[in-house]
XYZ file of C-alpha atoms in Angstrom:
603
model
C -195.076 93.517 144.278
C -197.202 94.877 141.973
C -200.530 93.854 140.224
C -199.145 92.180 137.538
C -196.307 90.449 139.581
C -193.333 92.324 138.874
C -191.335 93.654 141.253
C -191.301 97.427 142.343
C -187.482 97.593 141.023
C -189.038 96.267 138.048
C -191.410 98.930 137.737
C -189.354 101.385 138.789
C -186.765 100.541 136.087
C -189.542 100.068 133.518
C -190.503 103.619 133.460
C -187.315 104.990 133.782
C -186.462 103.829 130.637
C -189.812 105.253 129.001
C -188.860 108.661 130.488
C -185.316 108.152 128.347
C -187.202 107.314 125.194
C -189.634 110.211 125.778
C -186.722 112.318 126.541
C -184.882 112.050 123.569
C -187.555 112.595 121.367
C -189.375 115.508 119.807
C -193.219 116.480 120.565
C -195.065 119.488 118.792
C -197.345 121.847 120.441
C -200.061 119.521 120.061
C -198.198 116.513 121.633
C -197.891 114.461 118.026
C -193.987 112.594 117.838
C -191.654 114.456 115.476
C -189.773 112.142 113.282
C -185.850 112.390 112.601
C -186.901 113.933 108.831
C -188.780 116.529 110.478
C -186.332 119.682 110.796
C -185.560 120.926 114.087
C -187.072 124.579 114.751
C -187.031 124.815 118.151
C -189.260 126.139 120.951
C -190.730 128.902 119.514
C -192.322 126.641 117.320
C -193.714 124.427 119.587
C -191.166 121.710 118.906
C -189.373 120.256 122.139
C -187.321 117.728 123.363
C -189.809 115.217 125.809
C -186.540 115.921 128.596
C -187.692 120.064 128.255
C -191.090 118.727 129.354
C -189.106 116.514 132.174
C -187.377 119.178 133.360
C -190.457 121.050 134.091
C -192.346 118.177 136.168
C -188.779 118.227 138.098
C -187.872 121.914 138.345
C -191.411 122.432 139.538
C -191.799 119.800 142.426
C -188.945 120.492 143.823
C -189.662 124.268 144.160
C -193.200 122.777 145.659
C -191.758 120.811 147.725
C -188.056 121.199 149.183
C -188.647 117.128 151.239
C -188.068 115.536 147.612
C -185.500 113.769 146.031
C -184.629 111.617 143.578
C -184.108 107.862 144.453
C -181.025 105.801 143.605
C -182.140 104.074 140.330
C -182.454 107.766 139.021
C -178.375 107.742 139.488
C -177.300 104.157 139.293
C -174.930 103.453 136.251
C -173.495 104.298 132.945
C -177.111 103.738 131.682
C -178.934 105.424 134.664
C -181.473 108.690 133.526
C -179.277 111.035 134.872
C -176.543 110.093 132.787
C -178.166 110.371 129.935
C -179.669 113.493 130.814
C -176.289 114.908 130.893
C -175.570 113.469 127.469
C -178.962 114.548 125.747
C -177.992 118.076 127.176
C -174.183 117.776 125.550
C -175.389 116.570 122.070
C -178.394 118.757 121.758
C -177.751 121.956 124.602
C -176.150 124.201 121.420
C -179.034 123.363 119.280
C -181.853 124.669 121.435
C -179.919 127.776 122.606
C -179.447 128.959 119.540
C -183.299 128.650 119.312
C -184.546 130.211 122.215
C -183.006 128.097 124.960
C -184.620 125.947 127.679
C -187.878 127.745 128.509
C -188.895 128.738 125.393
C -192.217 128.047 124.561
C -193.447 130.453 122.072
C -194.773 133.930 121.473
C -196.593 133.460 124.695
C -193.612 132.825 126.591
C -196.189 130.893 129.296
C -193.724 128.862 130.676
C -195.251 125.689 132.791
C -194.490 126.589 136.131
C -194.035 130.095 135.847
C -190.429 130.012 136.334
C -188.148 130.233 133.083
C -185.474 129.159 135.950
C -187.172 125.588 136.088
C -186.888 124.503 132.721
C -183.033 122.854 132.180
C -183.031 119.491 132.547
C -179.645 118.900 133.803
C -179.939 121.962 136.652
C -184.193 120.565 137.489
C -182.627 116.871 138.060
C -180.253 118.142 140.562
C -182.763 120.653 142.560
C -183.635 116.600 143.226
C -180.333 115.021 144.225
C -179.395 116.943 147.652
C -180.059 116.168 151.123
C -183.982 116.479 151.659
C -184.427 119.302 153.940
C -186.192 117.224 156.805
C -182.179 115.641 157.337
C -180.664 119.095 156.845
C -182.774 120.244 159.995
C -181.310 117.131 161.876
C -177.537 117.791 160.930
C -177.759 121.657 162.160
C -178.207 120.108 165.868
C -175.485 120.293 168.059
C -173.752 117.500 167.986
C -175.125 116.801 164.788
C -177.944 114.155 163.927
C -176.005 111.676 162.152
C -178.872 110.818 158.871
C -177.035 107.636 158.271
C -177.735 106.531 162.031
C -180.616 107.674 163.685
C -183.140 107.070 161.782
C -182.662 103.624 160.603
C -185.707 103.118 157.516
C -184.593 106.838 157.070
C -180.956 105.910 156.754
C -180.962 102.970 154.684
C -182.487 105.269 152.199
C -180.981 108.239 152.393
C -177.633 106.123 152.525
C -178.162 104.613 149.292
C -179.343 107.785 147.738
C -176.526 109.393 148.764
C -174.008 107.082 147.903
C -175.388 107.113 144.260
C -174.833 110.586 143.976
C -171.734 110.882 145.161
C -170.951 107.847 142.605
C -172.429 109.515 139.754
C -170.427 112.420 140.483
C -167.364 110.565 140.309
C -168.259 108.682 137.294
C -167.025 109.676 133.431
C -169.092 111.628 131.572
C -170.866 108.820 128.743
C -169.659 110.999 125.879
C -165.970 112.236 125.021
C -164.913 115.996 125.259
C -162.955 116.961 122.324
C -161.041 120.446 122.835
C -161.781 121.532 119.600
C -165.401 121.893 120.461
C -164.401 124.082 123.424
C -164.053 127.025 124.662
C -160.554 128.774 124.598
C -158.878 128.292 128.217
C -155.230 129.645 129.099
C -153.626 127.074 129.736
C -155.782 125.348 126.681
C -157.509 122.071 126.961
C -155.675 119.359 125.557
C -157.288 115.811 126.769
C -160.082 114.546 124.610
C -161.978 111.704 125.884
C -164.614 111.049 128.692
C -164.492 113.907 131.525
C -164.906 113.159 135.178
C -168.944 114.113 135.427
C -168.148 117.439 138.254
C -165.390 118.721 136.865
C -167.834 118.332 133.617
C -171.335 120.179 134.529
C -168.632 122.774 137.091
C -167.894 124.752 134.027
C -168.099 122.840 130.335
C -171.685 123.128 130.087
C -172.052 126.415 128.368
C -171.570 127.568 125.008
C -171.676 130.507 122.065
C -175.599 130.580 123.201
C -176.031 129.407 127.181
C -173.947 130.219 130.266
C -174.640 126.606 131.087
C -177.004 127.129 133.803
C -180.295 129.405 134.248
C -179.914 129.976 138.488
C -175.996 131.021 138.170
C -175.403 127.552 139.670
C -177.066 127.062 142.771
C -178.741 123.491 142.166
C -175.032 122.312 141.271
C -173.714 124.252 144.230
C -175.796 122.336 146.373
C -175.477 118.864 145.028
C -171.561 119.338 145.394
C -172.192 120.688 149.172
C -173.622 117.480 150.387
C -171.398 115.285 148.181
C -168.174 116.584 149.184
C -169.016 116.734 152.977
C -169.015 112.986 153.908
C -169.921 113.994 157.629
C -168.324 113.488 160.900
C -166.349 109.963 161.478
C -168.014 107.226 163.101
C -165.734 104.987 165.249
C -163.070 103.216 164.058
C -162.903 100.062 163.450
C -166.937 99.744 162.832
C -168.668 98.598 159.576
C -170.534 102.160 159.844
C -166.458 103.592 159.692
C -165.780 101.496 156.588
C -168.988 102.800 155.032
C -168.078 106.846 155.935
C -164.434 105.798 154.609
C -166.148 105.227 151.031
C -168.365 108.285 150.817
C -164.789 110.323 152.056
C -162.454 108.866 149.398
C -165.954 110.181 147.177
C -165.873 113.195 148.916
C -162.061 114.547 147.892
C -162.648 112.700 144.563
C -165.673 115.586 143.914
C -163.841 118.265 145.180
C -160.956 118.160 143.787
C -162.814 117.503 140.189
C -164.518 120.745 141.287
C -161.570 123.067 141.940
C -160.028 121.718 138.491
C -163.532 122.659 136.910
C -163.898 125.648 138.665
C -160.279 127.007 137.457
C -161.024 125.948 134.010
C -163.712 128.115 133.896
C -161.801 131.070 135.003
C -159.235 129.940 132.611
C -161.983 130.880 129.581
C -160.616 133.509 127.478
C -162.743 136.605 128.032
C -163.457 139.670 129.027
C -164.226 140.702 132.847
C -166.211 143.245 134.812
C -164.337 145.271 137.550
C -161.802 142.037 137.686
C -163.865 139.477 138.087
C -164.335 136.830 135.597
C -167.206 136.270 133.458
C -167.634 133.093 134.289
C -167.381 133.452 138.092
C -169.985 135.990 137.457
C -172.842 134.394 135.590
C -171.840 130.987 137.841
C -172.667 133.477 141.273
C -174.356 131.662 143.018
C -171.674 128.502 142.234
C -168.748 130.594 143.593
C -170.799 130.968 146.982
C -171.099 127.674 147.566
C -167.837 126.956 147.002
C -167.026 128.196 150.502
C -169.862 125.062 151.676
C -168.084 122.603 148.924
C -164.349 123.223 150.055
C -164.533 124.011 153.465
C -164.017 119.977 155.135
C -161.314 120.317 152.255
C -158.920 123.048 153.858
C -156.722 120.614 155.253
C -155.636 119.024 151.367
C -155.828 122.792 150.202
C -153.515 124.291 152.884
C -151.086 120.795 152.509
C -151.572 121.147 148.341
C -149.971 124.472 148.290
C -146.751 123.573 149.101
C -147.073 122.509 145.199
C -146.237 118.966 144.165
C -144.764 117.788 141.141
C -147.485 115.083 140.293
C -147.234 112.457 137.644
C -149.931 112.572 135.027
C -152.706 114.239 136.507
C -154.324 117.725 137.914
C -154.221 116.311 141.702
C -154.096 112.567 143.725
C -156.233 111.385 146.119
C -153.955 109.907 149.178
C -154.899 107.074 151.417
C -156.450 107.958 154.750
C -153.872 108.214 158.009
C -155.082 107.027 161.355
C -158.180 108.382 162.195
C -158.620 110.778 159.273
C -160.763 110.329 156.274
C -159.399 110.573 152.030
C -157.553 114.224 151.038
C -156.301 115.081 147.646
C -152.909 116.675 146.502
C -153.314 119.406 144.015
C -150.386 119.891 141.227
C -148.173 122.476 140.943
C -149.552 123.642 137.718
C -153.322 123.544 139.302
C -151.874 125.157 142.447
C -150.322 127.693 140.449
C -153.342 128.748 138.592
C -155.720 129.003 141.825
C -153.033 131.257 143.344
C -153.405 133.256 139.650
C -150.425 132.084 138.217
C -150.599 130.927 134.210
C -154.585 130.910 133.700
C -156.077 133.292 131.305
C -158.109 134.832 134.538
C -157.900 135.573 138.491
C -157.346 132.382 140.600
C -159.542 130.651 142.254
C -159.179 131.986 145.486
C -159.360 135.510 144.202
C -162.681 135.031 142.254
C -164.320 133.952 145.789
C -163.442 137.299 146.889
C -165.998 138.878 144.491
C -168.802 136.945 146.601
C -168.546 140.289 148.596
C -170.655 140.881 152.210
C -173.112 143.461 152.267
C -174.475 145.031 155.563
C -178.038 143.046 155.360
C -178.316 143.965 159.448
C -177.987 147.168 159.123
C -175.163 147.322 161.579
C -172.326 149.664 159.891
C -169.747 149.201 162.461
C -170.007 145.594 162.984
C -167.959 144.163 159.794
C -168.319 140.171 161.059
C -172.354 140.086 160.759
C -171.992 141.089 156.547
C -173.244 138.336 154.547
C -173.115 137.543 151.123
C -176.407 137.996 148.922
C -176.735 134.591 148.723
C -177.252 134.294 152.528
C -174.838 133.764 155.375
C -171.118 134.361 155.235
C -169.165 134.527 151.834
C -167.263 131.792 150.214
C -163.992 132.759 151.930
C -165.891 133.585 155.389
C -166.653 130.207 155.316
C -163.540 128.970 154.317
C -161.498 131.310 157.095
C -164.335 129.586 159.456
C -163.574 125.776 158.856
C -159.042 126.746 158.272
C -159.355 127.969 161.797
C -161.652 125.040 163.206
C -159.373 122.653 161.518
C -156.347 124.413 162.994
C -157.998 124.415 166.193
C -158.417 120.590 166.371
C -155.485 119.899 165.002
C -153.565 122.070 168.184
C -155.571 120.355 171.194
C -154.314 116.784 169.369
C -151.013 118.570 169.470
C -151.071 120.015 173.435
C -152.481 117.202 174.518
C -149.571 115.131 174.528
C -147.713 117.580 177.064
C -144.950 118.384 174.298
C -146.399 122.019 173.139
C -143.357 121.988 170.465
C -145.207 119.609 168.397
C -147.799 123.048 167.653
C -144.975 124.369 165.665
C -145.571 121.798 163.469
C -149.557 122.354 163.164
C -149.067 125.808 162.615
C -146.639 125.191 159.554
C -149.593 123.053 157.994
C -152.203 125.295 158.248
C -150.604 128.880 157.422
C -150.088 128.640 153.603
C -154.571 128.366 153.647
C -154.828 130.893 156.356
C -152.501 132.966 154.025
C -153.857 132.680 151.036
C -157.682 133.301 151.888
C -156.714 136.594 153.471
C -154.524 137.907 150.806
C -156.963 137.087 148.101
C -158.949 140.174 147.412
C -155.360 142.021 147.228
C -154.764 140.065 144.210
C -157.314 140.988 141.999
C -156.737 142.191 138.656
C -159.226 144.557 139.395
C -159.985 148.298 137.516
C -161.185 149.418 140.773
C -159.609 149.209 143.447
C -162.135 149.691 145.762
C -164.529 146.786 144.865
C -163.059 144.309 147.235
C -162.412 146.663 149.984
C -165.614 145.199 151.806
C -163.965 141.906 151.753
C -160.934 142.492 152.294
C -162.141 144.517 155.700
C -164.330 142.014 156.754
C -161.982 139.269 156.383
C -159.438 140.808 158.792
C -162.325 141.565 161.396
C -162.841 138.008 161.126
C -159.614 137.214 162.144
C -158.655 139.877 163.998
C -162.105 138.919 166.380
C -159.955 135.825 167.023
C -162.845 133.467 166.113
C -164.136 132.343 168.841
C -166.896 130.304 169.919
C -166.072 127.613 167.431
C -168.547 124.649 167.918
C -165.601 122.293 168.401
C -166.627 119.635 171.241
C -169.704 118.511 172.116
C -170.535 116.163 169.546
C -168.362 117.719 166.993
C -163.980 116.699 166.737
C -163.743 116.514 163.135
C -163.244 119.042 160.444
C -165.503 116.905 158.612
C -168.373 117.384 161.107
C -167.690 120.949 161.774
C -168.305 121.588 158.358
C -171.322 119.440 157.940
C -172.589 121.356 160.868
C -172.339 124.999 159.425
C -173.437 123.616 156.114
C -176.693 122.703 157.718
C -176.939 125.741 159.763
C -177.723 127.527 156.553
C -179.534 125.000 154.451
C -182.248 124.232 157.631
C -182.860 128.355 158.540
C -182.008 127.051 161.981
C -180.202 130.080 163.211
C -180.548 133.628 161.163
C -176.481 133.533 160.467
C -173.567 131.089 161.813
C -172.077 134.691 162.155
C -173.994 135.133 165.394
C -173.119 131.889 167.090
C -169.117 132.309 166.335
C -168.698 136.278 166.741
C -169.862 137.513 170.377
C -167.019 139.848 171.602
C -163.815 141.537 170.180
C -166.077 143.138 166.860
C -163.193 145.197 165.155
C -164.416 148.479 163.712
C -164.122 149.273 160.147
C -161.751 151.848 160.969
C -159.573 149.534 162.645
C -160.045 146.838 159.682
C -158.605 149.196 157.574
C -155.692 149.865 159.836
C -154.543 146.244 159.983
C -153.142 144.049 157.704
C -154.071 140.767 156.945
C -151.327 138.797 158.209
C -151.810 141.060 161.484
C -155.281 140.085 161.885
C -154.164 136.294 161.844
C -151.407 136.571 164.309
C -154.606 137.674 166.715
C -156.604 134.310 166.077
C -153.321 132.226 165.867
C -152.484 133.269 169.599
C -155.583 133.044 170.462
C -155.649 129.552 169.401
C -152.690 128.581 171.281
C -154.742 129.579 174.792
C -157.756 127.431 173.512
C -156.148 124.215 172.431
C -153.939 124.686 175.877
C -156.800 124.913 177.863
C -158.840 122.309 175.840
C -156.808 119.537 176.151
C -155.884 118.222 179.495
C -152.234 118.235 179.152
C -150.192 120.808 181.028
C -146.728 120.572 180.079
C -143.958 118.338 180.393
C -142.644 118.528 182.996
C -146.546 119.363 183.880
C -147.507 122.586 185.964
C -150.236 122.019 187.816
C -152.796 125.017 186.779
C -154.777 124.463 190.765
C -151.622 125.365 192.021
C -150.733 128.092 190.157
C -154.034 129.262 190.905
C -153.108 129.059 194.505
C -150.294 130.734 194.047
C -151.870 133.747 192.635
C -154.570 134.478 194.757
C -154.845 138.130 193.433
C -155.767 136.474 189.888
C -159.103 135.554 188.977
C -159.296 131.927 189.020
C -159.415 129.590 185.338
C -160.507 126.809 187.167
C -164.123 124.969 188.083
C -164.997 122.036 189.743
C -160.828 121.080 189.794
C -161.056 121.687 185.844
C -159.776 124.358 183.168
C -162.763 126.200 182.283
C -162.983 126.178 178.381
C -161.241 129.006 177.088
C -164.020 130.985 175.132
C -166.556 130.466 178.736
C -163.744 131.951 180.821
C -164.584 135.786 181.685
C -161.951 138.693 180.792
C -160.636 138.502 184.229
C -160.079 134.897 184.209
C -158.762 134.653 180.777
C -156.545 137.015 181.727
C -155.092 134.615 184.200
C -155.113 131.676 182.135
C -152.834 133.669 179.471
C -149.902 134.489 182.574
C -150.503 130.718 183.389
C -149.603 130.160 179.935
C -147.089 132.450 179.050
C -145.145 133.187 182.520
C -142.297 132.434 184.128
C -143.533 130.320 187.200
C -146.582 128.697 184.292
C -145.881 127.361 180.930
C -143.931 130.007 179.548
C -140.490 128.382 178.986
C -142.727 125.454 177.100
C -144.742 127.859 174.774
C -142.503 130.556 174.279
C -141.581 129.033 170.993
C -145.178 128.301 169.969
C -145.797 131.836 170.416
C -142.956 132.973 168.401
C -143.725 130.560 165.566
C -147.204 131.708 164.936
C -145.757 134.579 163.576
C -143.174 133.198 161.638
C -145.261 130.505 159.928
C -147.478 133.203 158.370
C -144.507 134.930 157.134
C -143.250 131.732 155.788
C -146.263 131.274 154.015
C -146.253 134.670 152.766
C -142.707 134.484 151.220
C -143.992 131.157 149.308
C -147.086 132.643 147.649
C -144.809 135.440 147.093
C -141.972 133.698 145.238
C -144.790 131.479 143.333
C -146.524 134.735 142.039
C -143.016 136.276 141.153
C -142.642 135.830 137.433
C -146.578 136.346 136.816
């Protein structure tokens, strides 16, 4: 309670409400209230919006401080701050750009703060809605600190601040869109109405006069991180699982909005810089953290490119099977364009490939340990990381019911993502063609190294914790790059990069995966061979086993690994069981291939 009685909700609400009246209205230099007669002249004159002021507090204490964040009242609603936030920035964004822009405070240019970069209300409010970085440094642990469990005052909070995110990021914008107001997009816009908010701030922010952001869109890029990674699944069947089910069906709802955004902003009629898109460029920062945003998502990308015909919308969000958590369906017109079919620029997955690696290390002949400028692995690093993981827990499901046929079916799902990532800086309408040659090479060192070392186990058997877990690896500084911990042997030299191609590289990881999931998952055939006696049986072989179990693949030595692939592949092992899995690696890439091929055909 407070002193006069009223409750702290009370309070709290209270002066959110004065912050929306201040907000809205205009201050001079001197602090006196501009009425609605007095002509707007903008910042140079000393006459601002109270939100510019806001957005300066904001900007500014969260740069001080990375531990704060917004609570839930800040979110909650069609009436909440934030939306209308949003809204003041819609109706009165054009008018202050054309005046100087957020930030502009005069001749003086003193901006409060210091930092030009602090000053947008919409991008200062959501330095303050992701994870605090105190739970960031507890989900990089191995198995992961669940932040809705282990702490429990911690949770309760953090769960309800969280959740009101995520809901205000699947809310409708509290102001209609009209297409005429737009930019021009290939295909054009042609809905008028409310807008889903992320597929809203992703890319129909800017204007004749703004970008729509001031930091190329890393506060946005790290809201959508944490909102579209709900986190590993608790146990069925608890009220904690019903809970995670929620924040998942939230989860594919945001990034699915953002991939529609995204591609509408490399729709934008424009011009482009080596091949990349304008807006992909001055949205940098954005485009890297697309690899965070999408990467518990490969599983409804890889599945979406088949292309469905879907009825009245840009994707569907499907009901959760078993064990697993929401995914969305992309349409064939929205799968189209992110392959770079019928939008006015590249694809989706092409643009990603301009988040190029650079050799930061200083290691020229060690590809795998590039990183993007915007720290760690690019975009579609990150996304080759978590297709592979995903792939990789899907196969030990598979093998571990003794009927290794059923990996065929695995590897169908999960080859049109694995091909498209790869193929993606080839498809560049580029000037040059050697601006995505770094990508391109590292990308097949990637998979050619067979990426290994995946933290799958342990504490982590979902693609949704996986990719919580690397997330957090970055956001916490916990480890210099997630390169290190997944790339220890097998580096492939640039020279030999540029000798393979892409679908070559895969074929390495994709057998390699086969030996994993084999050796992960207790099942050894049907009819089973026992791997002790084959052991016995082969004296002259290093032995795969310990303590009467298959060591894990990635621990076994070259010697024993060695072994374990003529366990798997011979004629007295496995081999008349996996010869077909083997074969079909190959053939599902190809498949794959052919499909993007065919798709791309008439563009």
């Amino acid at each position: 309670m407070t002193n006069d009685g009223s409750s702290v909700d009370s309070l709290i609400d209270t002066r959110l409400d004065q912050w929306k009246t201040f907000g809205n209205s205009r201050y001079s230099v001197t602090g006196q209230p501009l009425g609605d007669d007095v002509p707007y002249m903008g910042g140079g004159w000393g006459d601002h919006y109270g939100y510019e002021y806001l957005a300066t507090m904001l900007g500014n204490a969260a740069e001080s401080n990375p531990n704060l964040a917004l609570g839930p009242q800040f979110f909650e609603g069609e009436n909440s701050i934030a939306h209308d936030i949003v809204a003041f920035d819609h109706k009165h964004g054009d008018e202050i750009a054309a005046t100087g822009g957020y930030g502009n405070w005069g001749a003086s240019q003193n901006v409060f703060g210091g930092k030009r970069t602090l000053c947008d209300p919409v991008e200062s409010m959501l330095r303050l809605m992701d994870d605090p970085q105190v739970i960031a440094e507890g989900a990089s642990q191995v198995p992961p600190v669940d932040s809705f469990a282990e702490e429990p005052h911690l949770s309760l909070r953090n769960r309800a601040r969280y959740d009101a995110v995520q809901q205000f990021l699947t809310d409708s914008t509290t102001f209609a869109i009209d297409p005429a107001h737009e930019a021009t997009r290939i295909p054009p816009l042609t809905e008028s109405g409310p807008m889903n908010m992320t597929r809203y701030l992703t890319s129909y922010r800017g204007g004749d006069y703004y970008t729509g952001t001031l930091d190329q869109g890393a506060a946005l890029g790290s809201v959508l991180t944490d909102a579209a990674n709900a986190g590993q699944p608790p146990a069925v069947g608890t009220a904690e699982y019903d809970h995670w089910l929620e924040r998942s069906k939230r989860s594919a709802t945001i990034a699915a909005n953002f991939i529609q955004g995204y591609q509408e902003g490399l729709n934008i009629s424009g011009d482009s810089y080596q091949g990349a898109d304008t807006f992909g460029n001055t949205h940098a920062a954005l485009r890297h953290a697309a690899g965070d945003i999408l990467s518990s998502h490969v599983n409804s990308l890889s599945a979406s490119l088949e292309g469905h015909e879907l009825p009245g919308g840009a994707f569907r969000i499907n009901s959760p099977q078993g064990e697993s958590g929401y995914e969305f369906r992309l349409s064939r017109n929205l799968v189209d364009q992110i392959r770079g079919k019928g939008g006015g620029g590249n694809g989706l997955f092409t643009d990603l490939a301009f988040d190029q690696p650079f050799d930061i290390n200083n290691t020229p002949d060690d590809l795998n340990d590039d990183e993007s400028l915007y720290g760690g692995p690019t975009a579609l690093a990150k996304l080759l990381h978590a297709s592979v993981a995903g792939q990789q827990i899907d196969l030990t499901t598979a093998a571990a019911t003794g009927d290794f046929s059923s990996m065929t079916a695995v590897q169908d799902r999960w080859a049109p993502v694995l091909d498209a990532i790869t193929a993606a800086p080839g498809q560049a309408r580029i000037e040059t063609s050697t601006v995505l040659d770094a990508t391109n090479r590292q990308l097949k060192s990637l998979a050619a190294s067979g990426l290994g070392a995946l933290p799958l186990g342990g504490g982590i058997n979902s693609l949704d914790g996986f990719s919580k877990w690397v997330i957090n690896q970055g956001k916490s500084g916990a480890v210099n790059s997630f390169l290190d911990n997944v790339f220890f042997t097998n580096n492939v030299s640039v020279a030999e990069a540029g000798q393979l191609s892409a679908h070559q590289a895969l074929e390495v990881t994709q057998q390699a995966a086969i030996y994993r999931a084999i050796a992960a998952s207790g099942s050894y055939g049907n009819p089973p061979v026992d791997p002790a006696l084959f052991c016995d049986a082969h004296r002259g072989l290093e032995s795969f086993m310990a303590d009467g179990e298959v060591i894990p693949y990635d621990a076994m030595t070259a010697d024993q690994q060695s072994a374990f692939q003529q366990y798997v592949v011979g004629s007295d092992g496995l081999g008349s069981q996996t010869a077909g899995v083997f074969t079909h690696s190959g053939e599902a890439l190809n498949t794959a291939r052919t499909e993007r091929e065919e798709a791309l055909k008439d563009e």
